[in-house]
Structure formats: C-alpha cells, structure tokens
XYZ file of C-alpha atoms in Angstrom:
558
model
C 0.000 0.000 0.000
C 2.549 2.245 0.965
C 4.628 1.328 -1.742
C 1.813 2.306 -4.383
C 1.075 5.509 -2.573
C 4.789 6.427 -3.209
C 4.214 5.800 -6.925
C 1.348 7.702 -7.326
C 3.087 10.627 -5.272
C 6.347 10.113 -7.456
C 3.498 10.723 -10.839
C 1.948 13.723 -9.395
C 5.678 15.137 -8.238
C 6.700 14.254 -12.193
C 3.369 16.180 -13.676
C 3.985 19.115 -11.638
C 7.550 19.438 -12.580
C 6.716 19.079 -16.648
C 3.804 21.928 -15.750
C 6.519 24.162 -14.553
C 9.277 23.242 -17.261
C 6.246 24.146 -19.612
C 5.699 27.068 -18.151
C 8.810 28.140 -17.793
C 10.088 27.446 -21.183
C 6.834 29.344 -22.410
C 7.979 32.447 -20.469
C 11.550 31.960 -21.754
C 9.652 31.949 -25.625
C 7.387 35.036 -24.838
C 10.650 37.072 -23.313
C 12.582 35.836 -26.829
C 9.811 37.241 -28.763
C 9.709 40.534 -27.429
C 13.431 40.806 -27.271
C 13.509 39.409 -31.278
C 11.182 42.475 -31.772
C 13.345 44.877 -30.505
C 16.085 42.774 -32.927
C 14.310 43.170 -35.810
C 13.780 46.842 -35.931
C 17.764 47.929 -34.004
C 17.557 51.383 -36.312
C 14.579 51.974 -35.193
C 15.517 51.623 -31.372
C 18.931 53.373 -31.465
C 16.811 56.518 -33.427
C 14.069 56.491 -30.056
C 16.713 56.534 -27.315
C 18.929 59.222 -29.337
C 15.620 61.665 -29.573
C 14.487 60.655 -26.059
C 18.109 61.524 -24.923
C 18.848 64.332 -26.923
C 15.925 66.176 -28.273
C 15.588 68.735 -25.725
C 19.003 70.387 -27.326
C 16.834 71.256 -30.645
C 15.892 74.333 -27.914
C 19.098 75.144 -26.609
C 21.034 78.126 -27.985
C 24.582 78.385 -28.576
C 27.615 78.700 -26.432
C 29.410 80.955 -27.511
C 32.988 78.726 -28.507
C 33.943 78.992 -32.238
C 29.853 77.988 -32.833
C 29.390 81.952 -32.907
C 32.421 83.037 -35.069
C 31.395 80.058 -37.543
C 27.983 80.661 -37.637
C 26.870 84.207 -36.832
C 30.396 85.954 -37.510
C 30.372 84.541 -40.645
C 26.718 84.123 -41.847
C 27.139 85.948 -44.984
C 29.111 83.214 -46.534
C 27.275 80.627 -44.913
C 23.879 81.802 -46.315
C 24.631 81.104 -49.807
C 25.013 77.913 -51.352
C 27.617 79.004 -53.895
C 30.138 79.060 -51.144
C 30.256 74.806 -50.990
C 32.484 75.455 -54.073
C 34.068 77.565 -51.878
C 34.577 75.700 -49.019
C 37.352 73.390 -50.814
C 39.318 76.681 -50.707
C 38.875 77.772 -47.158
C 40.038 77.089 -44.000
C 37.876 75.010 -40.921
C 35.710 77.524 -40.032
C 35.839 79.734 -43.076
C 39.193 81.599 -42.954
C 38.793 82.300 -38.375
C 42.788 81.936 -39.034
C 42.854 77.894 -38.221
C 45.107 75.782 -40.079
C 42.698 72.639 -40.919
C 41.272 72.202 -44.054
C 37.558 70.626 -42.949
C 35.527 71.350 -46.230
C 33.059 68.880 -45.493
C 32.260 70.220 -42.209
C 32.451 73.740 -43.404
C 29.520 72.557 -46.240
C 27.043 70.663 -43.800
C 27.194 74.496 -42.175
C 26.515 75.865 -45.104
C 23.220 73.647 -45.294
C 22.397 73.811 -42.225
C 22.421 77.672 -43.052
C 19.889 77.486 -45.833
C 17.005 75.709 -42.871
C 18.120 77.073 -40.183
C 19.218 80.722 -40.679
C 20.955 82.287 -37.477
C 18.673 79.900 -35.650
C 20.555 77.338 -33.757
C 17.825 74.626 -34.115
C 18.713 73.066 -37.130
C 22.377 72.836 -36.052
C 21.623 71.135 -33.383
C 18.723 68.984 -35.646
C 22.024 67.968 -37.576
C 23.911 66.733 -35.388
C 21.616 64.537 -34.087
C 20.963 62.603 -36.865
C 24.877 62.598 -37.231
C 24.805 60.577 -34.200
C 21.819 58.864 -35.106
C 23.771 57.688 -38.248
C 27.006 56.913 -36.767
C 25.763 55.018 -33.958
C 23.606 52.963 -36.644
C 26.404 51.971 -38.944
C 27.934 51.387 -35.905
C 26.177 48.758 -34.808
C 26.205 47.389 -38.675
C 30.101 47.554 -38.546
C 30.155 45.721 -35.065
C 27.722 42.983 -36.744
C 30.587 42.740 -39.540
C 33.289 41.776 -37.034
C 30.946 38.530 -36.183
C 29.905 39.784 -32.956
C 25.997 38.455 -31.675
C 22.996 40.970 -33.052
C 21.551 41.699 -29.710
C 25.442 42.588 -28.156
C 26.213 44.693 -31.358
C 22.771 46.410 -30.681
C 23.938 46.874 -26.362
C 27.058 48.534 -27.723
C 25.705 50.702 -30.532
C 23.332 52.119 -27.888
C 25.771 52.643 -25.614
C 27.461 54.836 -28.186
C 24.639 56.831 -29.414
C 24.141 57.724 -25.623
C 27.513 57.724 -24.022
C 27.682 60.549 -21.321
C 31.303 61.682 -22.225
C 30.462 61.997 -26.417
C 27.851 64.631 -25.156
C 30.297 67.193 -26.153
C 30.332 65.800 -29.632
C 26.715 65.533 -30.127
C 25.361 68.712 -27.979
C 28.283 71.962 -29.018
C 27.468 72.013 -32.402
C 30.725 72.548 -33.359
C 31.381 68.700 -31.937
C 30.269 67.692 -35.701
C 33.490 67.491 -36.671
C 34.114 64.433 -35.045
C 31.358 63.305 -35.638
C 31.390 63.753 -39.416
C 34.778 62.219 -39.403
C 33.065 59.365 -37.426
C 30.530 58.912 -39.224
C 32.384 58.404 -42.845
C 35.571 56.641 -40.797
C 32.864 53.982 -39.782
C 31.275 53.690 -43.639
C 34.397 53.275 -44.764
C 35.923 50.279 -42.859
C 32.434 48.679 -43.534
C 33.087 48.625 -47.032
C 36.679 47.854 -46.425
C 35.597 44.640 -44.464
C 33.397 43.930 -47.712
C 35.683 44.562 -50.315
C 38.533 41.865 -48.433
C 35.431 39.336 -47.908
C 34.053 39.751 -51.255
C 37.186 41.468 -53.383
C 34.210 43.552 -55.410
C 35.779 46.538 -57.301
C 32.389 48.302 -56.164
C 32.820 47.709 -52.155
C 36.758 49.176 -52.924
C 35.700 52.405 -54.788
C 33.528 53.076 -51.672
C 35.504 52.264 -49.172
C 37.971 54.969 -50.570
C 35.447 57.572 -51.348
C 34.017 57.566 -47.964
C 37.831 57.890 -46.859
C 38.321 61.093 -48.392
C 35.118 62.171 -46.923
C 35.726 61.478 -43.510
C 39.543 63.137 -43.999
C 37.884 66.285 -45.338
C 35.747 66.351 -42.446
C 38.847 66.130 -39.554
C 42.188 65.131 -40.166
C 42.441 62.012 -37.628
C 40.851 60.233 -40.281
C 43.688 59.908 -42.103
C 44.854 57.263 -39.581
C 42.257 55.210 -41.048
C 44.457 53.413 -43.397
C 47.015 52.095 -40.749
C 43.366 50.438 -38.926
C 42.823 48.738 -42.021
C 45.987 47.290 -42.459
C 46.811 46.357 -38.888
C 43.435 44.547 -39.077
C 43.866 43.492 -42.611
C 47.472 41.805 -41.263
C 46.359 40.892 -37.276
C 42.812 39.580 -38.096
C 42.563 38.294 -41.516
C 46.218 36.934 -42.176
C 46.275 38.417 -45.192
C 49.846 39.319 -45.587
C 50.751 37.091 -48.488
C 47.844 38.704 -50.814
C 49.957 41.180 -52.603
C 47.497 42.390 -55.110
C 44.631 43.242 -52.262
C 47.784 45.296 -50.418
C 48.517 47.138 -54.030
C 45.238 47.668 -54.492
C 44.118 48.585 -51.095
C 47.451 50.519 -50.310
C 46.386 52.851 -54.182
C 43.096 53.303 -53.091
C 44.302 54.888 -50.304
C 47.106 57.067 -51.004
C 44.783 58.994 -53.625
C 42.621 60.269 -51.010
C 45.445 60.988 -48.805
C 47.557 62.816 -51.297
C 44.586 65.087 -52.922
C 43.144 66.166 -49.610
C 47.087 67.138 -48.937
C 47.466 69.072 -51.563
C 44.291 71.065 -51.695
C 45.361 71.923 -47.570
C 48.617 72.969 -49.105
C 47.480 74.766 -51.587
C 45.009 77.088 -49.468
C 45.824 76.632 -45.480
C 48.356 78.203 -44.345
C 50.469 77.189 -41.556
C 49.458 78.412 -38.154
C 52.234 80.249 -36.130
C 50.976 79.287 -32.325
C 51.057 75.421 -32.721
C 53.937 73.098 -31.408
C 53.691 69.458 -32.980
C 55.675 66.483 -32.097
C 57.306 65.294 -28.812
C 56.462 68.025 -26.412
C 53.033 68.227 -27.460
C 52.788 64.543 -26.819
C 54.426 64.880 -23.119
C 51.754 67.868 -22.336
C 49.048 65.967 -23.579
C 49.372 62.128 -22.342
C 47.335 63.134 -19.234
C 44.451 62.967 -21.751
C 44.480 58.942 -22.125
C 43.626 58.390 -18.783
C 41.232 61.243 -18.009
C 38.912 59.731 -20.833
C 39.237 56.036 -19.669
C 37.972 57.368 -16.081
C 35.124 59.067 -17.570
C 34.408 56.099 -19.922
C 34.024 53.880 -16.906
C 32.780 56.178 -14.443
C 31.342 58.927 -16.421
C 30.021 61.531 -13.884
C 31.030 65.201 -12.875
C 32.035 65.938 -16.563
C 33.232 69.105 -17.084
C 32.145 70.731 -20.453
C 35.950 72.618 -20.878
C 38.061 69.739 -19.285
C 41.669 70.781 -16.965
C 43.711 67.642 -16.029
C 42.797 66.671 -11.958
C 45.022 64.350 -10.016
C 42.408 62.031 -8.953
C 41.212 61.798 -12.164
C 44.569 61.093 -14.240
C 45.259 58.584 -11.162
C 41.457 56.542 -11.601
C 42.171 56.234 -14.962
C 45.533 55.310 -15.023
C 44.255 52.166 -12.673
C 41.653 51.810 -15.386
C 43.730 51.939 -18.134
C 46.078 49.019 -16.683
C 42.954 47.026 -15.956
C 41.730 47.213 -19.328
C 44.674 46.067 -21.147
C 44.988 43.241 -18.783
C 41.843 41.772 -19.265
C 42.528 39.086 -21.759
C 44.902 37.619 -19.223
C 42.486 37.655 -16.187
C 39.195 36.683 -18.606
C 39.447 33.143 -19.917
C 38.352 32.611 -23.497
C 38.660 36.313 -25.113
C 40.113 36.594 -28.566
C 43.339 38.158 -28.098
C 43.099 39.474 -31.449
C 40.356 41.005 -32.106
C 40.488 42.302 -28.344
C 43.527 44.469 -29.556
C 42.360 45.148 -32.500
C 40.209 47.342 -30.389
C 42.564 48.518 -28.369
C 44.594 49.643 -31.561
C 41.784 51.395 -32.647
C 41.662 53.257 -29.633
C 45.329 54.148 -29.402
C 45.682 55.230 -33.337
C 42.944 57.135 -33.538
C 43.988 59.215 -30.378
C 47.544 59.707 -31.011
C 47.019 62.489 -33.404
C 45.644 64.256 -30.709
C 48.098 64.369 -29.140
C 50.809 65.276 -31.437
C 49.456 69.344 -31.201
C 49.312 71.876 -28.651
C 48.541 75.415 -28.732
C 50.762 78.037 -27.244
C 47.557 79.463 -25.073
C 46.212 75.579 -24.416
C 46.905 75.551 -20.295
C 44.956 79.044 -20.397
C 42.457 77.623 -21.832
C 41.575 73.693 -21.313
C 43.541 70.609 -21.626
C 41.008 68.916 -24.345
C 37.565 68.385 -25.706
C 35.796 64.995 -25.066
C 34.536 65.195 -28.546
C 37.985 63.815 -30.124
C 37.514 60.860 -28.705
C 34.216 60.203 -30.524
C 35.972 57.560 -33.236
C 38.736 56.234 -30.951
C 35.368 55.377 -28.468
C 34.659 52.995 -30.632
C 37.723 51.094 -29.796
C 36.842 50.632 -26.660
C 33.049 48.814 -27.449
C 34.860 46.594 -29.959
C 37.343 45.402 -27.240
C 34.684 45.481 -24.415
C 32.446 43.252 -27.051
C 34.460 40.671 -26.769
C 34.926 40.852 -23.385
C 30.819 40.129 -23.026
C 31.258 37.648 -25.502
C 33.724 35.995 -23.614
C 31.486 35.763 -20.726
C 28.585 34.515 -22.622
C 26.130 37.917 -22.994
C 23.059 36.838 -23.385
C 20.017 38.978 -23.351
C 17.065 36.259 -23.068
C 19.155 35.414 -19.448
C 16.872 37.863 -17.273
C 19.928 39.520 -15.088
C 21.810 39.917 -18.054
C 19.194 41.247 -19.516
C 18.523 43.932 -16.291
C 22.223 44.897 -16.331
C 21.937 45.977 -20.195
C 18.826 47.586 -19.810
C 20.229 49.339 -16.502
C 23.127 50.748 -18.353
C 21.357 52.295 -21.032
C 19.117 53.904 -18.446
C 21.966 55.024 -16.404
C 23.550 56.195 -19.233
C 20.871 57.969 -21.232
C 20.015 60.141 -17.759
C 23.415 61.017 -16.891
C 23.756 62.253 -20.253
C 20.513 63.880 -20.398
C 21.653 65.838 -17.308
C 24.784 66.629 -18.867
C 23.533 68.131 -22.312
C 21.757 70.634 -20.256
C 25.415 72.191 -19.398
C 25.189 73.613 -22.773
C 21.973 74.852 -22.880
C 23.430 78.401 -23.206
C 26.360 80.314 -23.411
C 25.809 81.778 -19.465
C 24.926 78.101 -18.464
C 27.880 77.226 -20.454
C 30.688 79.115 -18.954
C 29.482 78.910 -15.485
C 29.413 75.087 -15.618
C 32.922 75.837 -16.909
C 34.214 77.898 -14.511
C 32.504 75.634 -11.536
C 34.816 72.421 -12.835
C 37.812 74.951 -12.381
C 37.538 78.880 -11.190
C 41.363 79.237 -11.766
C 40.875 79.808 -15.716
C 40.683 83.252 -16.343
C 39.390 81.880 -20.110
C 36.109 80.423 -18.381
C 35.689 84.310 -17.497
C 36.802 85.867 -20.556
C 33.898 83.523 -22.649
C 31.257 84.840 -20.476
C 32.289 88.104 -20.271
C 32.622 87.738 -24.422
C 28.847 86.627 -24.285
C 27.450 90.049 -22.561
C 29.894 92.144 -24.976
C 27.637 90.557 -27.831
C 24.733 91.247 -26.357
C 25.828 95.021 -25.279
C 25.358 94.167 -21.121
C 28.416 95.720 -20.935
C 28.160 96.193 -16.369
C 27.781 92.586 -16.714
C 30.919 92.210 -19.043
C 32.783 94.799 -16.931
C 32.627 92.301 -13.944
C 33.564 89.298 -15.666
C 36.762 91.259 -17.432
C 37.344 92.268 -13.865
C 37.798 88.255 -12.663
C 39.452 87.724 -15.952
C 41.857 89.727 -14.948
C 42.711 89.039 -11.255
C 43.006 85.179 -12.496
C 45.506 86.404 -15.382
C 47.068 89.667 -14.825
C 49.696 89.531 -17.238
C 47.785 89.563 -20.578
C 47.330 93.378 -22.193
C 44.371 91.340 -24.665
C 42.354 91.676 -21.177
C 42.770 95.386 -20.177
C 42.110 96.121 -23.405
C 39.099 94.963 -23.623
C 38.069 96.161 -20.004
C 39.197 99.832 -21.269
C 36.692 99.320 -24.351
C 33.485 98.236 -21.561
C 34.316 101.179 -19.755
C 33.844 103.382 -22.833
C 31.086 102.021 -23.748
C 29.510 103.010 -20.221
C 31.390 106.424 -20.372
C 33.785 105.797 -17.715
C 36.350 107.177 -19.714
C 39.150 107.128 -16.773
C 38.738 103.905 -15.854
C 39.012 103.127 -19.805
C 42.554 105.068 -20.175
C 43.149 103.571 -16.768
C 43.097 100.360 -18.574
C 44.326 100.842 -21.697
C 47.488 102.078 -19.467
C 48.224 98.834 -18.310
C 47.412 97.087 -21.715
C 49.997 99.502 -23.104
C 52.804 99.362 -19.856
C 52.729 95.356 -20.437
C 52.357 95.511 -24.807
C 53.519 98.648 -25.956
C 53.258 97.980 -29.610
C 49.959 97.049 -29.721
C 48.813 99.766 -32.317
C 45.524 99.400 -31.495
C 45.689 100.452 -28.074
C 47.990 103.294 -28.757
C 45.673 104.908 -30.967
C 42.904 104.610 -28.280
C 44.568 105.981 -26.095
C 45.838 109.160 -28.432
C 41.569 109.379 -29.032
C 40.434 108.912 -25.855
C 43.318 111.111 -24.008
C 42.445 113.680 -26.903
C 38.621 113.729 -26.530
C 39.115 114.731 -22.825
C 41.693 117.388 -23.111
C 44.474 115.474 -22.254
C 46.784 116.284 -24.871
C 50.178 116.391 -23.567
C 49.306 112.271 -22.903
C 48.011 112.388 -26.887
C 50.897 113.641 -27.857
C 52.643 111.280 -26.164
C 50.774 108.106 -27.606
C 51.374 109.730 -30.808
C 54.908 110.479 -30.847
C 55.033 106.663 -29.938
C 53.354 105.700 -32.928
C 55.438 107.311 -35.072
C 58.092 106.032 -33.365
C 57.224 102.277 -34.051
C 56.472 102.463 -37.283
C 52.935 103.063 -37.197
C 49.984 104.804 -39.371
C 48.643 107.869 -37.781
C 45.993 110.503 -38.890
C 48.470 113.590 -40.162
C 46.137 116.077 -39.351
C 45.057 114.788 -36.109
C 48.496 114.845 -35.228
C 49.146 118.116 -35.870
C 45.886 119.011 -34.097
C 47.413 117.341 -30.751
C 50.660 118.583 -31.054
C 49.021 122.900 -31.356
C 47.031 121.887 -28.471
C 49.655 120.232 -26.648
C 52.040 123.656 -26.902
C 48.728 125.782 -26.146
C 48.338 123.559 -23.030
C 51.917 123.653 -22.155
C 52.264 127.723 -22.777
C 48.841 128.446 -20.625
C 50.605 126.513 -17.967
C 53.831 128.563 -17.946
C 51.778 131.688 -17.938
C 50.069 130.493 -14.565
C-alpha cells in the first residue's frame, strides 16, 4: 500500500515538474519574442533613445565657442550655397585663421544655413541625426566583425548615448568628429566587404568615404594604418599582394589630394607646437577619458587635467589592457584590435598643442568620438567571452540598466550647454582658476551690449591672469562704452605698460586722451606711434601737437 502511494506521489511530483518546465520554457519563448522584436527593428531603437536623450538640445542656444564666429560671424558666406564650391578653398571655419582644411564640415554648415538661418535649431537637428547615423552603422560595422545581433545592438546604444560623447553631439561645433566618425565607420564597412568579397564596387567606396571622412577632420587619415593592422592581425592576409597594391592605391589617392588642396590654401598656423612636447603635455588625456568612460560623472564641459582623475584612470587603463589575461576565453586578437583602434585614432591628438592651451583647457571629449569605438569593440568581446546573453533575465537587467543610467546622466549633462551663461558657469565651476572660463562669459554680454555685466567678468578675468594686455584692453573698451572714460585710459594704461606695440591700443589711447583734453598724454601716444612704425591721422596729429604747446604755454603763464 505504501509502496503504491509512493508511486502515485512520485506521478503527481513528475506532472507538476513538466507543468513548470512548460511554463517556464513558455515564459523563456514570450521574453525571446519581445526581445527578437526589438532585434528586428535595431535602427529603429537606437533613433528612439537618441531623440528621447537628446531632443531637448533642438531648444538650446549656442555657447558661444567657435559655434558663434562660424555661424553668426560669418553668416554671410554661410547663407549662400555658392560658397560649398568655396569651401574646398577655405580654412575650418571659413578663414577664423585655423590651419585645418575641414571642407566637409564647413559645407554641412553651409546647409544647415539654408534651414536654419541664425537659428541654432537646425544645427543642433544635424547633429543629431549625425549621431543617429554613426551610432547605426555602428552597430552594422560591429555585426561585420561577427559579434551576436543583440550585443552589437547593447554597444551601438551605448554609443549613441555615451555621457562623455555629449560634447560631440550637444556643441554644435562637436560635428566634426562626428562627421569624421561617421564616414571613418562607412568606410571600414566597405573595407571589411571589399577583403570578404574582393568587389571593385565595395573598394571604390571604401575609398570615397575615406576622403570624406579626412575632409571632415584630419584624424581620419589614420584610417588606413586600422585597415591594415586589421587586414594583417585579423585576416592573415599578408601574403595577398594584389589586395595590399590595391588597397594601399586606393588609399594614397585620397590621402595625397586632400594634402594638396590643404597645401594649396591653409596656411600654416604660427601658435602650434607638434611632435614630442606636445605629446608629453598631452598624455594626461588617455587616462582622463578612460575614467570618464568607466565612471562617467562630474564631466566638465571645458576639461583641466585633476590628479584624482589622471590617477582613476591610469588604474583603469592598466585594468583594461589586462583583461585578456584575467578573462578566460577572449580573442586576443580582435580584443587588440580594439585597443589599436583606440590608441591610433587618439595619437594624433596628441601630437598638437597650442601656445595658449593651459589658459584655456587641456582637451575636448569630442575627439575621442571615433577612438570610443575602440573601446566597445574590445569590451564586445569581453561580453562575448562571458557569454552575454540577453534572453538570461539579469543579463538582460544589467543591459537595460546601463542604457538607463547612461541615457540620464547624459541627459543631465547636455543641459550644461543649454546656453552660453549656463555654459561658462558650468565651466568655470569644474575649475575657477581659468581666467578663459571668465573671458567667454564676459565675451557673451559684450555681444549682447550688457556691458556692467561684461565689466565684472573682465574684472575676474583679470585678477586670475594679470599679465595679458588682450584683457585690459578689452576692459578699457566696456568702460567706454559706459562712459567711464578714466577707468578706460586707466586700462588701456596697463594694456599699453605690459604691450607697448599694440597699435591698437595706442591709438585709443591718443583718441580717448584727446577727446578729454588730455593732450600732452596724446601727444605722447602719438609720438610713440610714429616712433614704431605706425599709421597715424596727419592732421590729427598736428591738431594734438598745437594743443599740446597751447596747453603747455597756458601753464607757464600760470
């Protein structure tokens, strides 16, 4: 009896468990369906969390760094359409005295021009389908390099809404690496199709969308030494001479005509060091953006080097080229090949410095836009290596709670740039020792003719950088404007005691000093004009110098 009881408990113990296998492997089915939903439409997805993340910038203004010289300063060429011809003969930022040759970038202003007028929204419109795009083919290059759809999809989101490429995305002026993203990306998909496939077609691409991407920034032009390291390090190709020939053709062209055409109409820049030292000021930068990869919070929107950050990252860094050798079963190669990535695409960087860089900021966090990418592919494998999976639920959680994490930190940090005032004081709150963080915002209220407000920013300017006559000078000129003419020749005093060759200054002072009877001190500014070699009104002068002597002789006869 007992015996058959047993049994029939053992049968009911057996249905229950096949009940809750069923039901368990019908959940599993139902979460694979809605996650093969979200599969089948991945453009679709990465466009929703981009405008969910970034949208609210289509209202935010501009900041007031190079966006106003490019745009409003120089609207009148921008307007017209005839200037894309043009732009193949101009400098970045059409002729502000830069020595890149961006004409690419300088045309997708130009259109943006033609929508947008001396609006800001369609800039900012732009550039988020630039990151829309990037992050898209992105996740369609990731795909290439055999990675699963779902972790391709995880990293191209993570991309699209990365807290530290908010710089790119939200300055409008960030579009030039994203451009150079954007057409670096489209053309190592069709270099991965042209060595699987060897079609002419895929080649001619794959070199057209080169020279794109180098006329939009020139840290494309590392793009070729990817290609090859991967061509070599992944694919073993080494022995293929005619794919090197052809390859190696198809990319000097691009190379050599974008180099000539720079040649031809940039001209060298005179405060720019390249080389060695530039490298040695600037290797604080690889670490500072590995912290803020992996811990991306606090961002500053001008970035200065910190101790505790250079120190976090340089733990990070170490970390994350050790990985392969604490994670079992990642692909050495194509692990590197990420980190090579990474490291080419940031080395030319670092090869330039500008004389006035450490009174400025140390670096923008939108040049790392394409060496970012790096990073996923290398991270990619990582998850691979530990068996991402999606349809597991905590997997599954811990993807979806990046992305969230993510897309609100970097909601919260597009908001820095909402404005030019909201702009600079996020600046000068990361570091109040720049006196440039002043200057901008006291720049902003000189455009907008709030000239007490630009008086008091000068004013900090100053006490944070005493020893440059640019910032007198420009005090001197608020103080005009409000009719405090002593406290302007006050100023332009100083300006003049610490630059006396500044021409400019000279001859405001000879006006000024002239305008309010002073004209022994006219005189004075004159005679020094003369003096260095300078232009000066003839019969002005010889005004000054008759009241001078009258001024002198009425004195005597006191």
């Amino acid at each position: 009896m007992w015996l058959k009881s047993s049994a029939r408990s053992l049968t009911k113990n057996e249905i229950m468990s096949k009940k809750q296998s069923h039901y368990q492997l019908k959940q599993i089915r139902k979460s694979q369906s809605e996650d093969s939903k979200l599969l089948k439409y991945p453009y679709l997805v990465i466009l929703a969390l981009v405008l969910i993340v970034y949208v609210q910038t289509l209202k935010f203004d501009f900041v007031y760094l190079d966006d106003d010289l490019i745009i409003l300063d120089n609207y009148e060429k921008i307007c017209s359409l005839s200037n894309i011809v043009n732009s193949f003969t101009m400098e970045y930022g059409f002729n502000q005295g830069t020595p890149y040759y961006r004409p690419v970038t300088n045309i997708s202003f130009i259109i943006d021009a033609q929508f947008s007028g001396k609006s800001p929204v369609f800039y900012h419109l732009s550039n988020l389908v630039f990151n829309f795009l990037t992050a898209s083919f992105l996740f369609a290059l990731i795909l290439r390099l055999n990675f699963r759809k779902e972790l391709s999809l995880l990293l191209a989101l993570i991309f699209a809404v990365h807290p530290m490429l908010t710089n790119a995305v939200v300055w409008i002026v960030g579009r030039n690496d994203m451009l150079a993203g954007l057409f670096s990306v489209l053309s190592f998909i069709y270099f991965l199709k042209y060595i699987k496939e060897y079609k002419n077609k895929d080649l001619y691409l794959h070199s057209l969308f080169y020279l794109i991407a180098v006329f939009s920034k020139e840290v494309s032009l590392i793009l070729p030494l990817v290609c090859a390291h991967y061509l070599f390090w992944l694919e073993r190709k080494s022995s293929n001479k005619a794919v090197w020939v052809k390859l190696a053709v198809f990319w000097i062209i691009p190379v050599a005509f974008s180099q000539i055409l720079k040649t031809a109409f940039i001209p060298s820049a005179q405060n720019v060091t390249y080389g060695l030292l530039a490298i040695i000021a600037n290797i604080r930068t690889v670490p500072e953006i590995f912290a803020k990869i992996f811990i991306p919070l606090n961002i500053a929107v001008l970035p200065t080097f910190t101790d505790t950050w250079t120190i976090i990252g340089l733990i990070i860094l170490i970390l994350f080229l050790a990985l392969p050798f604490i994670i079992k079963g990642i692909d050495l190669k194509k692990y590197y090949f990420g980190v090579t990535w990474l490291i080419l695409f940031t080395l030319p960087g670092l090869f330039i410095i500008y004389s006035d860089q450490k009174e400025k900021f140390e670096y923008l966090d939108c040049r790392f836009y394409l060496p970012m990418i790096g990073i996923l592919i290398s991270l990619g494998e990582v998850f691979s290596a530990k068996g991402f999976n999606i349809h597991k639920n905590k997997q599954l959680a811990i993807s979806i709670g990046i992305i969230c994490l993510f897309s609100v930190l970097t909601f919260i940090q597009s908001k820095k740039y909402e404005n030019a005032i909201v702009f600079a004081q996020n600046a000068i709150e990361s570091n109040p020792e720049r006196a440039f963080f002043y200057e901008k915002l006291a720049d902003y209220y000189f455009t907008k003719q709030d000239f007490p407000k630009a008086i008091i920013y000068l004013t900090k300017t100053i006490e944070k950088s005493p020893g440059n006559h640019i910032h007198y000078k420009n005090l001197s000129l608020a103080y005009a404007y409000t009719k405090q003419y002593s406290k302007a020749i006050e100023n332009l005093e100083k300006a003049y005691n610490l630059y006396p060759q500044d021409f400019e200054v000279l001859q405001t002072l000879i006006r000024l000093n002239y305008e309010t009877g002073r004209y022994d001190l006219s005189l004075k500014y004159a005679d020094k004009v003369v003096e260095f070699g300078g232009e000066i009104d003839t019969t002005l002068y010889k005004d000054i110098k008759e009241l001078s002597l009258k001024m002198k002789n009425s004195q005597s006869a006191q």
